[in-house]
Amino acid sequence: MQYRTLGRTGVQVSSLALGAMNFGKIGRTTQVEATAIVDAALEGGINLIDTADMYSDGESEELVGKAIAGRRDDIVLATKAGMPMGDERNHRGSSRRWLVTELDNSLRRLGVDHVDLYQVHRWDPSTSDEETLSALTDLQRAGKIRYFGSSTFPAYRIVQAQWAAREYHLSRYVTEQPSYSILQRGIESHVLPVTEQYGLGVLVWSPLASGWLSGAIREGQEITTSRSTFMPERFDTATPFNRARLDAVEQLAKVADEAGLTMIQLALGFVTAHPAVTSALIGPRTPAHLHSQLAAADTVLSADVLDAIDAIVAPGTDLAAHEKYDTPPALLDPSLRRR
């Protein structure tokens, strides 16, 4: 396992981090299975665990909390807030009212008195940067969080938040958590240059592109991954963008074979090769999934392999741009671009 400094914090984190989204009802992962995954992850050298309040409606945090009991100080613990937690209109977003309340809920579920990294899950257009940053700064000063970061923010919002922190003399986001994989490389053209400029740590999610790069999806085979059962439209190979993904996967499989690598090693080795990336979040649903991904912990891709990947999916290109979560709201809602 390689270790890298998380932005400018001085905290050393593993190049592969354990994402706990599949813990609980989302991945049908029990406490016994979650604990086994955490045990194996720590044994494999992972020291950063990332979860969120909304993963399985809080169940993920509960499972993580029980799994790390007795070894909290050996783990860099991260969670997130901001996505809806029920139907109540104020149980979401990044207002002071909600972040203060929901952090206490997360700490209770996790069974800890602080988290190392608290992340705003999505940019909240209805809340000012000053409101959010002042609340996070106060939580930091209270000792409930050590650092805070953003997740899936557009590049211009990352910049704006950095300037707001300076203007109002508040603590700043020290990390960003974007989606990044061989098939979704758009952040290379905007987000990653900004995170490098401001010295942010980068924890990338979905490095296996929701299973497209796991080796389980190939031409002529029925797609039976867990994700495809509840998001079938993302795996319908009759659509042009999914056809493009499948074509790219077939070419990438040849590159992996020639290099003596699995598809998982190719995919994880690619994202962790970028100098702006600190860690790749892996989200195993079973111990077997974890071990197949831990095999990529020491993978270093040669320049020839990286060049071959560039020839298949050009740098800065998203093969499914419509699946991005950092699109400006006015591009999705016509009412926001009409007078």
C-alpha positions as semicolon CSV with decimal commas, in nm:
position;residue;x (nm);y (nm);z (nm)
1;M;0,000;0,000;0,000
2;Q;0,119;0,348;-0,082
3;Y;0,055;0,644;0,149
4;R;0,011;1,007;0,053
5;T;-0,042;1,336;0,232
6;L;-0,406;1,447;0,232
7;G;-0,378;1,788;0,070
8;R;-0,178;2,016;0,298
9;T;-0,310;1,867;0,623
10;G;-0,004;1,655;0,701
11;V;-0,232;1,352;0,749
12;Q;-0,105;1,038;0,576
13;V;-0,373;0,829;0,403
14;S;-0,363;0,511;0,196
15;S;-0,384;0,537;-0,183
16;L;-0,687;0,307;-0,169
17;A;-0,960;0,406;0,077
18;L;-1,261;0,204;0,191
19;G;-1,593;0,346;0,082
20;A;-1,887;0,216;0,285
21;M;-2,178;0,301;0,055
22;N;-2,260;-0,069;0,014
23;F;-2,282;-0,131;0,388
24;G;-2,642;-0,195;0,486
25;K;-2,949;-0,234;0,271
26;I;-2,797;-0,076;-0,043
27;G;-2,548;-0,359;-0,080
28;R;-2,735;-0,606;0,142
29;T;-2,424;-0,617;0,364
30;T;-2,472;-0,738;0,721
31;Q;-2,276;-0,631;1,029
32;V;-2,072;-0,951;1,017
33;E;-1,983;-0,890;0,653
34;A;-1,910;-0,521;0,709
35;T;-1,680;-0,600;1,000
36;A;-1,500;-0,865;0,793
37;I;-1,449;-0,611;0,513
38;V;-1,316;-0,349;0,755
39;D;-1,085;-0,606;0,918
40;A;-0,943;-0,711;0,582
41;A;-0,910;-0,352;0,463
42;L;-0,711;-0,248;0,769
43;E;-0,495;-0,560;0,744
44;G;-0,430;-0,469;0,379
45;G;-0,301;-0,127;0,476
46;I;-0,609;0,090;0,422
47;N;-0,638;0,357;0,691
48;L;-0,916;0,582;0,554
49;I;-1,283;0,484;0,575
50;D;-1,547;0,702;0,406
51;T;-1,921;0,685;0,461
52;A;-2,220;0,923;0,457
53;D;-2,535;0,989;0,655
54;M;-2,764;0,897;0,365
55;Y;-2,605;0,561;0,283
56;S;-2,883;0,314;0,366
57;D;-3,052;0,591;0,568
58;G;-2,778;0,596;0,831
59;E;-2,726;0,220;0,853
60;S;-2,384;0,242;0,688
61;E;-2,258;0,475;0,960
62;E;-2,393;0,241;1,226
63;L;-2,219;-0,061;1,072
64;V;-1,893;0,130;1,031
65;G;-1,909;0,250;1,392
66;K;-1,946;-0,102;1,528
67;A;-1,677;-0,236;1,294
68;I;-1,415;0,017;1,408
69;A;-1,496;0,002;1,779
70;G;-1,177;-0,018;1,983
71;R;-0,949;0,103;1,704
72;R;-1,083;0,448;1,626
73;D;-0,747;0,622;1,665
74;D;-0,587;0,411;1,392
75;I;-0,841;0,521;1,130
76;V;-0,893;0,842;0,935
77;L;-1,273;0,852;0,952
78;A;-1,473;1,052;0,697
79;T;-1,844;1,104;0,652
80;K;-2,070;1,335;0,454
81;A;-2,397;1,528;0,487
82;G;-2,623;1,733;0,265
83;M;-2,828;1,481;0,069
84;P;-3,193;1,439;0,173
85;M;-3,255;1,244;0,492
86;G;-3,628;1,185;0,466
87;D;-3,910;1,403;0,334
88;E;-3,873;1,697;0,573
89;R;-3,763;1,992;0,360
90;N;-3,498;2,112;0,605
91;H;-3,337;1,771;0,656
92;R;-3,093;1,829;0,370
93;G;-2,860;2,089;0,228
94;S;-2,570;2,275;0,387
95;S;-2,736;2,529;0,615
96;R;-2,596;2,577;0,965
97;R;-2,924;2,444;1,104
98;W;-2,891;2,114;0,925
99;L;-2,515;2,054;0,935
100;V;-2,495;2,107;1,311
101;T;-2,792;1,878;1,372
102;E;-2,686;1,608;1,130
103;L;-2,326;1,592;1,248
104;D;-2,454;1,506;1,595
105;N;-2,669;1,235;1,436
106;S;-2,369;1,098;1,247
107;L;-2,150;1,098;1,558
108;R;-2,420;0,907;1,744
109;R;-2,456;0,649;1,468
110;L;-2,078;0,609;1,437
111;G;-2,033;0,591;1,814
112;V;-1,748;0,846;1,815
113;D;-1,692;1,197;1,950
114;H;-1,543;1,338;1,629
115;V;-1,479;1,264;1,265
116;D;-1,154;1,345;1,090
117;L;-1,315;1,468;0,768
118;Y;-1,668;1,606;0,730
119;Q;-1,776;1,659;0,369
120;V;-2,060;1,851;0,209
121;H;-2,207;1,581;-0,012
122;R;-2,322;1,810;-0,294
123;W;-2,310;2,181;-0,360
124;D;-2,627;2,344;-0,224
125;P;-2,723;2,637;-0,453
126;S;-2,970;2,774;-0,196
127;T;-2,710;2,824;0,078
128;S;-2,431;3,080;0,079
129;D;-2,067;2,980;0,118
130;E;-2,042;3,205;0,424
131;E;-2,329;3,021;0,594
132;T;-2,182;2,678;0,529
133;L;-1,818;2,761;0,598
134;S;-1,898;2,945;0,921
135;A;-2,095;2,645;1,050
136;L;-1,815;2,404;0,955
137;T;-1,552;2,630;1,109
138;D;-1,746;2,640;1,437
139;L;-1,782;2,260;1,436
140;Q;-1,408;2,234;1,379
141;R;-1,333;2,472;1,667
142;A;-1,568;2,270;1,888
143;G;-1,354;1,962;1,822
144;K;-1,630;1,764;1,652
145;I;-1,451;1,759;1,316
146;R;-1,081;1,788;1,238
147;Y;-1,112;1,900;0,874
148;F;-1,387;1,952;0,621
149;G;-1,419;1,907;0,247
150;S;-1,653;1,914;-0,050
151;S;-1,786;1,636;-0,270
152;T;-1,870;1,655;-0,639
153;F;-1,847;2,035;-0,654
154;P;-1,809;2,203;-0,995
155;A;-1,467;2,361;-1,037
156;Y;-1,600;2,716;-1,020
157;R;-1,773;2,642;-0,688
158;I;-1,449;2,502;-0,545
159;V;-1,279;2,829;-0,638
160;Q;-1,563;3,041;-0,501
161;A;-1,557;2,856;-0,168
162;Q;-1,182;2,908;-0,135
163;W;-1,224;3,281;-0,193
164;A;-1,519;3,299;0,048
165;A;-1,310;3,137;0,322
166;R;-1,043;3,399;0,268
167;E;-1,289;3,689;0,252
168;Y;-1,472;3,596;0,572
169;H;-1,163;3,466;0,759
170;L;-1,303;3,116;0,793
171;S;-1,148;2,770;0,764
172;R;-1,151;2,629;0,412
173;Y;-1,234;2,305;0,241
174;V;-0,917;2,092;0,236
175;T;-1,046;1,809;0,018
176;E;-1,271;1,742;-0,280
177;Q;-1,437;1,409;-0,359
178;P;-1,521;1,386;-0,733
179;S;-1,620;1,098;-0,959
180;Y;-1,324;0,981;-1,171
181;S;-1,246;0,678;-1,384
182;I;-1,101;0,587;-1,722
183;L;-1,450;0,624;-1,868
184;Q;-1,530;0,954;-1,694
185;R;-1,226;1,181;-1,729
186;G;-1,396;1,521;-1,748
187;I;-1,254;1,640;-1,416
188;E;-0,907;1,638;-1,570
189;S;-1,000;1,949;-1,767
190;H;-1,144;2,157;-1,482
191;V;-1,167;2,012;-1,130
192;L;-0,821;1,856;-1,093
193;P;-0,631;2,167;-1,211
194;V;-0,822;2,366;-0,948
195;T;-0,757;2,118;-0,666
196;E;-0,387;2,123;-0,753
197;Q;-0,384;2,502;-0,755
198;Y;-0,537;2,520;-0,405
199;G;-0,356;2,219;-0,260
200;L;-0,669;2,015;-0,192
201;G;-0,659;1,644;-0,123
202;V;-0,865;1,446;-0,376
203;L;-1,058;1,130;-0,286
204;V;-1,209;0,995;-0,607
205;W;-1,524;0,785;-0,608
206;S;-1,646;0,530;-0,862
207;P;-1,299;0,449;-1,003
208;L;-1,448;0,126;-1,142
209;A;-1,724;0,326;-1,317
210;S;-2,013;0,154;-1,135
211;G;-1,874;-0,187;-1,234
212;W;-1,800;-0,117;-1,600
213;L;-1,428;-0,156;-1,526
214;S;-1,457;-0,449;-1,285
215;G;-1,405;-0,714;-1,552
216;A;-1,762;-0,838;-1,508
217;I;-1,899;-0,647;-1,808
218;R;-1,786;-0,772;-2,146
219;E;-1,920;-0,802;-2,499
220;G;-2,167;-1,089;-2,544
221;Q;-2,216;-1,145;-2,171
222;E;-2,532;-1,077;-1,975
223;I;-2,481;-0,788;-1,732
224;T;-2,571;-0,911;-1,385
225;T;-2,384;-0,673;-1,156
226;S;-2,552;-0,551;-0,838
227;R;-2,563;-0,194;-0,968
228;S;-2,734;-0,297;-1,294
229;T;-3,031;-0,441;-1,104
230;F;-3,143;-0,101;-0,971
231;M;-2,994;0,126;-1,239
232;P;-3,070;-0,070;-1,558
233;E;-3,066;0,237;-1,783
234;R;-2,695;0,282;-1,713
235;F;-2,620;-0,062;-1,852
236;D;-2,850;-0,078;-2,153
237;T;-2,600;-0,145;-2,432
238;A;-2,855;-0,043;-2,697
239;T;-2,798;0,324;-2,609
240;P;-2,515;0,508;-2,789
241;F;-2,325;0,616;-2,476
242;N;-2,337;0,268;-2,321
243;R;-2,229;0,122;-2,653
244;A;-1,932;0,358;-2,647
245;R;-1,848;0,245;-2,294
246;L;-1,864;-0,120;-2,389
247;D;-1,643;-0,062;-2,693
248;A;-1,390;0,116;-2,472
249;V;-1,402;-0,166;-2,216
250;E;-1,320;-0,424;-2,485
251;Q;-1,018;-0,222;-2,595
252;L;-0,908;-0,164;-2,236
253;A;-0,933;-0,538;-2,165
254;K;-0,675;-0,599;-2,436
255;V;-0,444;-0,338;-2,284
256;A;-0,480;-0,502;-1,941
257;D;-0,414;-0,850;-2,082
258;E;-0,100;-0,736;-2,263
259;A;0,027;-0,570;-1,947
260;G;-0,047;-0,877;-1,733
261;L;-0,305;-0,690;-1,526
262;T;-0,666;-0,741;-1,428
263;M;-0,918;-0,479;-1,534
264;I;-0,947;-0,372;-1,170
265;Q;-0,571;-0,318;-1,147
266;L;-0,578;-0,119;-1,470
267;A;-0,868;0,098;-1,352
268;L;-0,736;0,170;-1,001
269;G;-0,379;0,209;-1,120
270;F;-0,499;0,469;-1,370
271;V;-0,677;0,698;-1,124
272;T;-0,407;0,678;-0,857
273;A;-0,142;0,764;-1,119
274;H;-0,274;1,118;-1,156
275;P;-0,060;1,353;-0,943
276;A;-0,368;1,542;-0,822
277;V;-0,535;1,227;-0,682
278;T;-0,470;1,133;-0,319
279;S;-0,681;0,817;-0,283
280;A;-0,926;0,607;-0,480
281;L;-1,238;0,505;-0,289
282;I;-1,325;0,140;-0,340
283;G;-1,673;0,021;-0,241
284;P;-1,666;-0,358;-0,199
285;R;-1,990;-0,536;-0,123
286;T;-1,820;-0,858;-0,011
287;P;-1,476;-0,960;0,124
288;A;-1,406;-1,123;-0,214
289;H;-1,464;-0,791;-0,388
290;L;-1,227;-0,622;-0,144
291;H;-0,945;-0,868;-0,200
292;S;-0,971;-0,832;-0,579
293;Q;-0,937;-0,456;-0,537
294;L;-0,660;-0,468;-0,277
295;A;-0,455;-0,651;-0,540
296;A;-0,422;-0,314;-0,713
297;A;-0,270;-0,142;-0,408
298;D;0,085;-0,154;-0,545
299;T;-0,004;-0,129;-0,916
300;V;0,204;0,127;-1,103
301;L;0,115;0,166;-1,470
302;S;0,392;0,220;-1,721
303;A;0,395;0,521;-1,952
304;D;0,314;0,291;-2,245
305;V;0,001;0,160;-2,070
306;L;-0,111;0,511;-1,976
307;D;-0,057;0,623;-2,336
308;A;-0,266;0,329;-2,458
309;I;-0,549;0,431;-2,224
310;D;-0,531;0,789;-2,354
311;A;-0,568;0,657;-2,708
312;I;-0,891;0,477;-2,613
313;V;-1,051;0,748;-2,397
314;A;-0,904;1,091;-2,459
315;P;-0,795;1,298;-2,157
316;G;-1,072;1,520;-2,023
317;T;-1,345;1,313;-2,190
318;D;-1,663;1,180;-2,026
319;L;-1,819;0,890;-2,214
320;A;-2,144;0,945;-2,024
321;A;-2,146;1,317;-1,951
322;H;-2,517;1,312;-1,863
323;E;-2,437;1,103;-1,554
324;K;-2,221;1,371;-1,398
325;Y;-2,336;1,517;-1,068
326;D;-2,160;1,853;-1,089
327;T;-2,363;2,000;-1,376
328;P;-2,474;2,361;-1,314
329;P;-2,845;2,356;-1,213
330;A;-2,950;2,581;-1,503
331;L;-2,844;2,314;-1,751
332;L;-3,081;2,066;-1,591
333;D;-3,378;2,288;-1,502
334;P;-3,512;2,504;-1,793
335;S;-3,684;2,744;-1,551
336;L;-3,342;2,854;-1,424
337;R;-3,234;2,970;-1,769
338;R;-3,551;3,155;-1,867
339;R;-3,650;3,510;-1,776
